[in-house]
Amino acid sequence: MIQIILLVFGLIDILVGVSILYPGILSSISFYMAVIVLLKGIFSFGSAAIKNYWLDWMGAVDIIAGIVLLTGFSIPYFWVLPIFKGLYTILRHYADQSFLH
């Protein structure tokens, strides 16, 4: 079950990166993706801060990506980070799986 959730979150991160790069393509769902990513980032960064871990780069990328999508503000080449984060999330949890059981 957790692998499916991580796959969905990774795909959302990739779609957010694409939506930042090409704002017109996914404009109909970009608000919902922005809210999901912003809430995911707040939860991630907040839970890391409670543990006194202040270097949660994944949560920070989610928060910034959510704000970028909500406001339409553009940061040059920022789209690379959500796409990298999504690929990292997917590969980290699926690369060690053996599908040939």
mmCIF file of C-alpha atoms in Angstrom:
data_model
loop_
_atom_site.group_PDB
_atom_site.id
_atom_site.type_symbol
_atom_site.label_atom_id
_atom_site.label_comp_id
_atom_site.label_asym_id
_atom_site.label_seq_id
_atom_site.Cartn_x
_atom_site.Cartn_y
_atom_site.Cartn_z
ATOM 1 C CA MET A 1 0.000 0.000 0.000
ATOM 2 C CA ILE A 2 2.784 2.424 0.881
ATOM 3 C CA GLN A 3 4.414 1.809 -2.510
ATOM 4 C CA ILE A 4 1.235 2.924 -4.279
ATOM 5 C CA ILE A 5 1.052 6.104 -2.189
ATOM 6 C CA LEU A 6 4.711 6.883 -2.898
ATOM 7 C CA LEU A 7 4.157 6.210 -6.601
ATOM 8 C CA VAL A 8 1.201 8.623 -6.662
ATOM 9 C CA PHE A 9 3.140 11.296 -4.759
ATOM 10 C CA GLY A 10 6.110 10.856 -7.101
ATOM 11 C CA LEU A 11 3.863 11.202 -10.145
ATOM 12 C CA ILE A 12 2.255 14.312 -8.656
ATOM 13 C CA ASP A 13 5.721 15.817 -8.139
ATOM 14 C CA ILE A 14 6.615 15.102 -11.764
ATOM 15 C CA LEU A 15 3.329 16.649 -12.945
ATOM 16 C CA VAL A 16 4.006 19.710 -10.777
ATOM 17 C CA GLY A 17 7.414 20.130 -12.408
ATOM 18 C CA VAL A 18 5.847 19.834 -15.866
ATOM 19 C CA SER A 19 3.122 22.280 -14.851
ATOM 20 C CA ILE A 20 5.744 24.796 -13.708
ATOM 21 C CA LEU A 21 7.676 24.384 -16.956
ATOM 22 C CA TYR A 22 4.579 24.564 -19.198
ATOM 23 C CA PRO A 23 1.901 26.490 -17.253
ATOM 24 C CA GLY A 24 -0.807 26.118 -19.890
ATOM 25 C CA ILE A 25 -0.768 22.321 -20.213
ATOM 26 C CA LEU A 26 -2.224 21.278 -16.859
ATOM 27 C CA SER A 27 -3.847 24.579 -15.919
ATOM 28 C CA SER A 28 -7.200 22.965 -15.111
ATOM 29 C CA ILE A 29 -5.735 20.834 -12.298
ATOM 30 C CA SER A 30 -2.751 22.939 -11.284
ATOM 31 C CA PHE A 31 -4.628 24.527 -8.361
ATOM 32 C CA TYR A 32 -5.432 21.109 -6.883
ATOM 33 C CA MET A 33 -1.890 19.870 -7.429
ATOM 34 C CA ALA A 34 -0.572 23.033 -5.785
ATOM 35 C CA VAL A 35 -2.740 22.519 -2.705
ATOM 36 C CA ILE A 36 -1.755 18.838 -2.433
ATOM 37 C CA VAL A 37 1.956 19.589 -2.818
ATOM 38 C CA LEU A 38 1.808 22.534 -0.419
ATOM 39 C CA LEU A 39 0.067 20.457 2.258
ATOM 40 C CA LYS A 40 2.485 17.583 1.669
ATOM 41 C CA GLY A 41 5.419 19.971 2.034
ATOM 42 C CA ILE A 42 4.072 21.590 5.185
ATOM 43 C CA PHE A 43 3.504 18.177 6.751
ATOM 44 C CA SER A 44 6.953 16.935 5.704
ATOM 45 C CA PHE A 45 8.863 20.022 6.796
ATOM 46 C CA GLY A 46 6.807 20.397 9.971
ATOM 47 C CA SER A 47 7.336 16.801 11.080
ATOM 48 C CA ALA A 48 11.058 17.109 10.341
ATOM 49 C CA ALA A 49 11.240 20.356 12.338
ATOM 50 C CA ILE A 50 9.559 18.675 15.301
ATOM 51 C CA LYS A 51 12.407 16.157 15.251
ATOM 52 C CA ASN A 52 14.840 19.106 15.106
ATOM 53 C CA TYR A 53 15.910 18.189 11.552
ATOM 54 C CA TRP A 54 16.046 21.409 9.540
ATOM 55 C CA LEU A 55 17.517 20.086 6.275
ATOM 56 C CA ASP A 56 14.361 18.531 4.833
ATOM 57 C CA TRP A 57 14.991 19.501 1.207
ATOM 58 C CA MET A 58 12.055 17.480 -0.087
ATOM 59 C CA GLY A 59 9.555 19.307 2.102
ATOM 60 C CA ALA A 60 11.085 22.662 1.208
ATOM 61 C CA VAL A 61 10.849 21.864 -2.522
ATOM 62 C CA ASP A 62 7.187 20.916 -2.064
ATOM 63 C CA ILE A 63 6.387 24.146 -0.223
ATOM 64 C CA ILE A 64 8.132 26.303 -2.820
ATOM 65 C CA ALA A 65 6.537 24.367 -5.706
ATOM 66 C CA GLY A 66 3.083 24.782 -4.169
ATOM 67 C CA ILE A 67 3.600 28.515 -3.755
ATOM 68 C CA VAL A 68 4.942 28.828 -7.306
ATOM 69 C CA LEU A 69 1.899 27.041 -8.718
ATOM 70 C CA LEU A 70 -0.592 28.991 -6.601
ATOM 71 C CA THR A 71 0.865 32.406 -7.345
ATOM 72 C CA GLY A 72 2.083 31.867 -10.899
ATOM 73 C CA PHE A 73 5.457 33.245 -9.868
ATOM 74 C CA SER A 74 8.288 31.854 -11.958
ATOM 75 C CA ILE A 75 11.705 30.781 -10.747
ATOM 76 C CA PRO A 76 14.061 29.931 -13.618
ATOM 77 C CA TYR A 77 14.909 26.221 -13.811
ATOM 78 C CA PHE A 78 13.041 25.451 -10.578
ATOM 79 C CA TRP A 79 10.956 22.879 -12.454
ATOM 80 C CA VAL A 80 13.982 20.560 -12.373
ATOM 81 C CA LEU A 81 13.719 20.072 -8.601
ATOM 82 C CA PRO A 82 10.128 18.717 -8.437
ATOM 83 C CA ILE A 83 10.791 16.421 -11.397
ATOM 84 C CA PHE A 84 14.028 15.174 -9.803
ATOM 85 C CA LYS A 85 12.231 14.729 -6.479
ATOM 86 C CA GLY A 86 9.443 12.733 -8.108
ATOM 87 C CA LEU A 87 11.873 10.481 -9.951
ATOM 88 C CA TYR A 88 13.928 10.054 -6.777
ATOM 89 C CA THR A 89 10.832 9.072 -4.783
ATOM 90 C CA ILE A 90 9.700 6.548 -7.369
ATOM 91 C CA LEU A 91 13.128 5.023 -7.973
ATOM 92 C CA ARG A 92 14.076 4.882 -4.310
ATOM 93 C CA HIS A 93 11.135 2.654 -3.493
ATOM 94 C CA TYR A 94 10.939 0.627 -6.700
ATOM 95 C CA ALA A 95 14.583 0.113 -7.665
ATOM 96 C CA ASP A 96 15.173 -2.560 -5.040
ATOM 97 C CA GLN A 97 11.910 -4.427 -5.751
ATOM 98 C CA SER A 98 12.126 -7.720 -7.562
ATOM 99 C CA PHE A 99 9.180 -8.110 -9.914
ATOM 100 C CA LEU A 100 10.230 -11.573 -11.089
ATOM 101 C CA HIS A 101 8.980 -13.528 -8.043
#
